[in-house]
Amino acid sequence: MEHTQSTESLLCPLRYALSLIGGKWKLPILCILADGKPKRYGEIKKRIPEITNMMLSQSLKELENCDMVRRKQYSEIPPRVEYTLIGDMSELLQPLILLAEWGTKHMEESGKGCAACASCKEKNVKDR
């Protein structure tokens, strides 16, 4: 594999990018919002059932603070809040897809999957 940049020169921008999207919950949240359709808090929570309310709120707030997610509150009763991605996520989605493909390959090789996601649960049931 040929590198056009030295790995040393990648460290600073990589650290910066990971500071924005790193952590256990930010990437799953970004993937849920990636279709461009506004999502309510409960919709996001339903798609990531193992996340606590505190961690979901904190992660959404951090993504909002770094201008990746927009929070829109409506003046309605009951209150309604929706979250959407800001800007074009296609640049970020491509490397995430590659990372997911890499993860799939290594999960298959190791025979491991996560206990939480529906696709891994479905695969585990089929493998039995």
PDB file of C-alpha atoms in Angstrom:
ATOM      1  CA  MET A   1       0.000   0.000   0.000  1.00  0.00           C
ATOM      2  CA  GLU A   2       1.476   3.295  -1.072  1.00  0.00           C
ATOM      3  CA  HIS A   3       0.999   6.322   1.177  1.00  0.00           C
ATOM      4  CA  THR A   4       0.985   9.815  -0.264  1.00  0.00           C
ATOM      5  CA  GLN A   5       1.483  11.335   3.196  1.00  0.00           C
ATOM      6  CA  SER A   6       3.776  10.172   5.918  1.00  0.00           C
ATOM      7  CA  THR A   7       1.937   8.525   8.780  1.00  0.00           C
ATOM      8  CA  GLU A   8       3.480  11.132  11.076  1.00  0.00           C
ATOM      9  CA  SER A   9       1.737  13.954   9.188  1.00  0.00           C
ATOM     10  CA  LEU A  10      -1.611  12.159   9.602  1.00  0.00           C
ATOM     11  CA  LEU A  11      -1.508  12.134  13.398  1.00  0.00           C
ATOM     12  CA  CYS A  12      -2.686  15.692  14.090  1.00  0.00           C
ATOM     13  CA  PRO A  13      -5.683  15.709  11.697  1.00  0.00           C
ATOM     14  CA  LEU A  14      -6.582  12.172  12.776  1.00  0.00           C
ATOM     15  CA  ARG A  15      -6.572  13.168  16.445  1.00  0.00           C
ATOM     16  CA  TYR A  16      -8.751  16.163  15.607  1.00  0.00           C
ATOM     17  CA  ALA A  17     -11.250  14.081  13.626  1.00  0.00           C
ATOM     18  CA  LEU A  18     -11.439  11.467  16.355  1.00  0.00           C
ATOM     19  CA  SER A  19     -11.963  14.167  18.980  1.00  0.00           C
ATOM     20  CA  LEU A  20     -15.118  15.154  17.085  1.00  0.00           C
ATOM     21  CA  ILE A  21     -16.551  11.714  16.302  1.00  0.00           C
ATOM     22  CA  GLY A  22     -14.794   9.542  18.869  1.00  0.00           C
ATOM     23  CA  GLY A  23     -16.409   7.831  21.796  1.00  0.00           C
ATOM     24  CA  LYS A  24     -18.743   4.906  22.017  1.00  0.00           C
ATOM     25  CA  TRP A  25     -21.953   6.600  20.876  1.00  0.00           C
ATOM     26  CA  LYS A  26     -21.202   9.413  18.414  1.00  0.00           C
ATOM     27  CA  LEU A  27     -20.663   7.234  15.350  1.00  0.00           C
ATOM     28  CA  PRO A  28     -23.874   5.245  15.852  1.00  0.00           C
ATOM     29  CA  ILE A  29     -25.770   8.531  16.284  1.00  0.00           C
ATOM     30  CA  LEU A  30     -24.201   9.994  13.141  1.00  0.00           C
ATOM     31  CA  CYS A  31     -25.054   6.846  11.174  1.00  0.00           C
ATOM     32  CA  ILE A  32     -28.683   7.041  12.319  1.00  0.00           C
ATOM     33  CA  LEU A  33     -28.862  10.681  11.223  1.00  0.00           C
ATOM     34  CA  ALA A  34     -26.995  10.010   7.953  1.00  0.00           C
ATOM     35  CA  ASP A  35     -30.157   9.594   5.858  1.00  0.00           C
ATOM     36  CA  GLY A  36     -30.746  13.339   6.207  1.00  0.00           C
ATOM     37  CA  LYS A  37     -34.214  12.996   7.715  1.00  0.00           C
ATOM     38  CA  PRO A  38     -34.878  14.730  11.046  1.00  0.00           C
ATOM     39  CA  LYS A  39     -35.001  12.346  13.992  1.00  0.00           C
ATOM     40  CA  ARG A  40     -36.559  12.832  17.371  1.00  0.00           C
ATOM     41  CA  TYR A  41     -34.734  11.879  20.546  1.00  0.00           C
ATOM     42  CA  GLY A  42     -36.970   8.837  21.061  1.00  0.00           C
ATOM     43  CA  GLU A  43     -36.291   7.572  17.534  1.00  0.00           C
ATOM     44  CA  ILE A  44     -32.546   7.728  18.110  1.00  0.00           C
ATOM     45  CA  LYS A  45     -32.899   6.064  21.514  1.00  0.00           C
ATOM     46  CA  LYS A  46     -34.988   3.261  20.003  1.00  0.00           C
ATOM     47  CA  ARG A  47     -32.268   2.546  17.422  1.00  0.00           C
ATOM     48  CA  ILE A  48     -29.568   2.435  20.148  1.00  0.00           C
ATOM     49  CA  PRO A  49     -31.420   0.785  23.046  1.00  0.00           C
ATOM     50  CA  GLU A  50     -28.272   0.139  25.092  1.00  0.00           C
ATOM     51  CA  ILE A  51     -27.409   3.855  25.371  1.00  0.00           C
ATOM     52  CA  THR A  52     -28.494   5.613  28.552  1.00  0.00           C
ATOM     53  CA  ASN A  53     -30.535   8.799  28.384  1.00  0.00           C
ATOM     54  CA  MET A  54     -27.665  10.710  29.950  1.00  0.00           C
ATOM     55  CA  MET A  55     -25.141   9.477  27.363  1.00  0.00           C
ATOM     56  CA  LEU A  56     -27.500  10.129  24.452  1.00  0.00           C
ATOM     57  CA  SER A  57     -28.160  13.671  25.653  1.00  0.00           C
ATOM     58  CA  GLN A  58     -24.465  14.296  26.260  1.00  0.00           C
ATOM     59  CA  SER A  59     -23.411  12.880  22.875  1.00  0.00           C
ATOM     60  CA  LEU A  60     -26.049  14.879  21.000  1.00  0.00           C
ATOM     61  CA  LYS A  61     -24.982  18.040  22.830  1.00  0.00           C
ATOM     62  CA  GLU A  62     -21.300  17.425  21.984  1.00  0.00           C
ATOM     63  CA  LEU A  63     -22.160  16.826  18.305  1.00  0.00           C
ATOM     64  CA  GLU A  64     -24.253  19.992  18.349  1.00  0.00           C
ATOM     65  CA  ASN A  65     -21.414  21.991  19.945  1.00  0.00           C
ATOM     66  CA  CYS A  66     -18.977  20.959  17.202  1.00  0.00           C
ATOM     67  CA  ASP A  67     -21.505  21.893  14.499  1.00  0.00           C
ATOM     68  CA  MET A  68     -22.158  18.386  13.238  1.00  0.00           C
ATOM     69  CA  VAL A  69     -25.769  18.110  14.456  1.00  0.00           C
ATOM     70  CA  ARG A  70     -28.530  20.689  14.528  1.00  0.00           C
ATOM     71  CA  ARG A  71     -31.129  20.611  17.298  1.00  0.00           C
ATOM     72  CA  LYS A  72     -34.445  22.181  16.383  1.00  0.00           C
ATOM     73  CA  GLN A  73     -37.019  22.775  19.098  1.00  0.00           C
ATOM     74  CA  TYR A  74     -40.620  23.443  18.107  1.00  0.00           C
ATOM     75  CA  SER A  75     -43.010  25.590  20.138  1.00  0.00           C
ATOM     76  CA  GLU A  76     -45.602  22.880  20.595  1.00  0.00           C
ATOM     77  CA  ILE A  77     -47.269  21.060  23.423  1.00  0.00           C
ATOM     78  CA  PRO A  78     -46.008  18.454  24.032  1.00  0.00           C
ATOM     79  CA  PRO A  79     -42.572  19.808  23.174  1.00  0.00           C
ATOM     80  CA  ARG A  80     -40.958  18.439  20.029  1.00  0.00           C
ATOM     81  CA  VAL A  81     -37.217  18.434  19.332  1.00  0.00           C
ATOM     82  CA  GLU A  82     -35.619  17.080  16.164  1.00  0.00           C
ATOM     83  CA  TYR A  83     -31.999  16.404  15.287  1.00  0.00           C
ATOM     84  CA  THR A  84     -30.426  16.548  11.839  1.00  0.00           C
ATOM     85  CA  LEU A  85     -26.918  16.498  10.468  1.00  0.00           C
ATOM     86  CA  ILE A  86     -25.378  19.782   9.441  1.00  0.00           C
ATOM     87  CA  GLY A  87     -23.722  19.835   6.051  1.00  0.00           C
ATOM     88  CA  ASP A  88     -22.808  17.044   3.707  1.00  0.00           C
ATOM     89  CA  MET A  89     -21.845  13.856   5.508  1.00  0.00           C
ATOM     90  CA  SER A  90     -20.883  11.943   2.347  1.00  0.00           C
ATOM     91  CA  GLU A  91     -17.202  12.788   2.925  1.00  0.00           C
ATOM     92  CA  LEU A  92     -17.353  11.218   6.368  1.00  0.00           C
ATOM     93  CA  LEU A  93     -19.601   8.300   5.395  1.00  0.00           C
ATOM     94  CA  GLN A  94     -17.180   6.861   2.834  1.00  0.00           C
ATOM     95  CA  PRO A  95     -14.374   6.164   5.322  1.00  0.00           C
ATOM     96  CA  LEU A  96     -16.968   4.918   7.822  1.00  0.00           C
ATOM     97  CA  ILE A  97     -18.253   2.422   5.257  1.00  0.00           C
ATOM     98  CA  LEU A  98     -14.681   1.224   4.679  1.00  0.00           C
ATOM     99  CA  LEU A  99     -14.159   0.948   8.435  1.00  0.00           C
ATOM    100  CA  ALA A 100     -17.411  -1.025   8.777  1.00  0.00           C
ATOM    101  CA  GLU A 101     -16.316  -3.394   5.987  1.00  0.00           C
ATOM    102  CA  TRP A 102     -12.990  -3.888   7.746  1.00  0.00           C
ATOM    103  CA  GLY A 103     -14.843  -4.555  11.009  1.00  0.00           C
ATOM    104  CA  THR A 104     -17.167  -7.056   9.315  1.00  0.00           C
ATOM    105  CA  LYS A 105     -14.194  -8.947   7.883  1.00  0.00           C
ATOM    106  CA  HIS A 106     -12.464  -9.122  11.257  1.00  0.00           C
ATOM    107  CA  MET A 107     -15.663 -10.061  13.098  1.00  0.00           C
ATOM    108  CA  GLU A 108     -16.198 -12.941  10.675  1.00  0.00           C
ATOM    109  CA  GLU A 109     -12.588 -14.090  10.998  1.00  0.00           C
ATOM    110  CA  SER A 110     -12.744 -14.009  14.781  1.00  0.00           C
ATOM    111  CA  GLY A 111     -16.263 -15.418  14.980  1.00  0.00           C
ATOM    112  CA  LYS A 112     -17.289 -12.509  17.167  1.00  0.00           C
ATOM    113  CA  GLY A 113     -20.115 -10.025  16.888  1.00  0.00           C
ATOM    114  CA  CYS A 114     -21.632  -7.575  19.265  1.00  0.00           C
ATOM    115  CA  ALA A 115     -24.408  -8.681  21.565  1.00  0.00           C
ATOM    116  CA  ALA A 116     -26.426  -5.525  21.064  1.00  0.00           C
ATOM    117  CA  CYS A 117     -27.116  -4.969  17.376  1.00  0.00           C
ATOM    118  CA  ALA A 118     -29.935  -6.669  15.519  1.00  0.00           C
ATOM    119  CA  SER A 119     -27.810  -7.888  12.611  1.00  0.00           C
ATOM    120  CA  CYS A 120     -25.326  -9.626  14.946  1.00  0.00           C
ATOM    121  CA  LYS A 121     -28.166 -11.163  16.964  1.00  0.00           C
ATOM    122  CA  GLU A 122     -29.771 -12.392  13.740  1.00  0.00           C
ATOM    123  CA  LYS A 123     -26.463 -13.879  12.543  1.00  0.00           C
ATOM    124  CA  ASN A 124     -25.893 -15.589  15.904  1.00  0.00           C
ATOM    125  CA  VAL A 125     -29.352 -17.196  15.749  1.00  0.00           C
ATOM    126  CA  LYS A 126     -28.723 -18.446  12.177  1.00  0.00           C
ATOM    127  CA  ASP A 127     -25.312 -19.852  13.152  1.00  0.00           C
ATOM    128  CA  ARG A 128     -26.747 -21.995  15.951  1.00  0.00           C
TER     129      ARG A 128
END
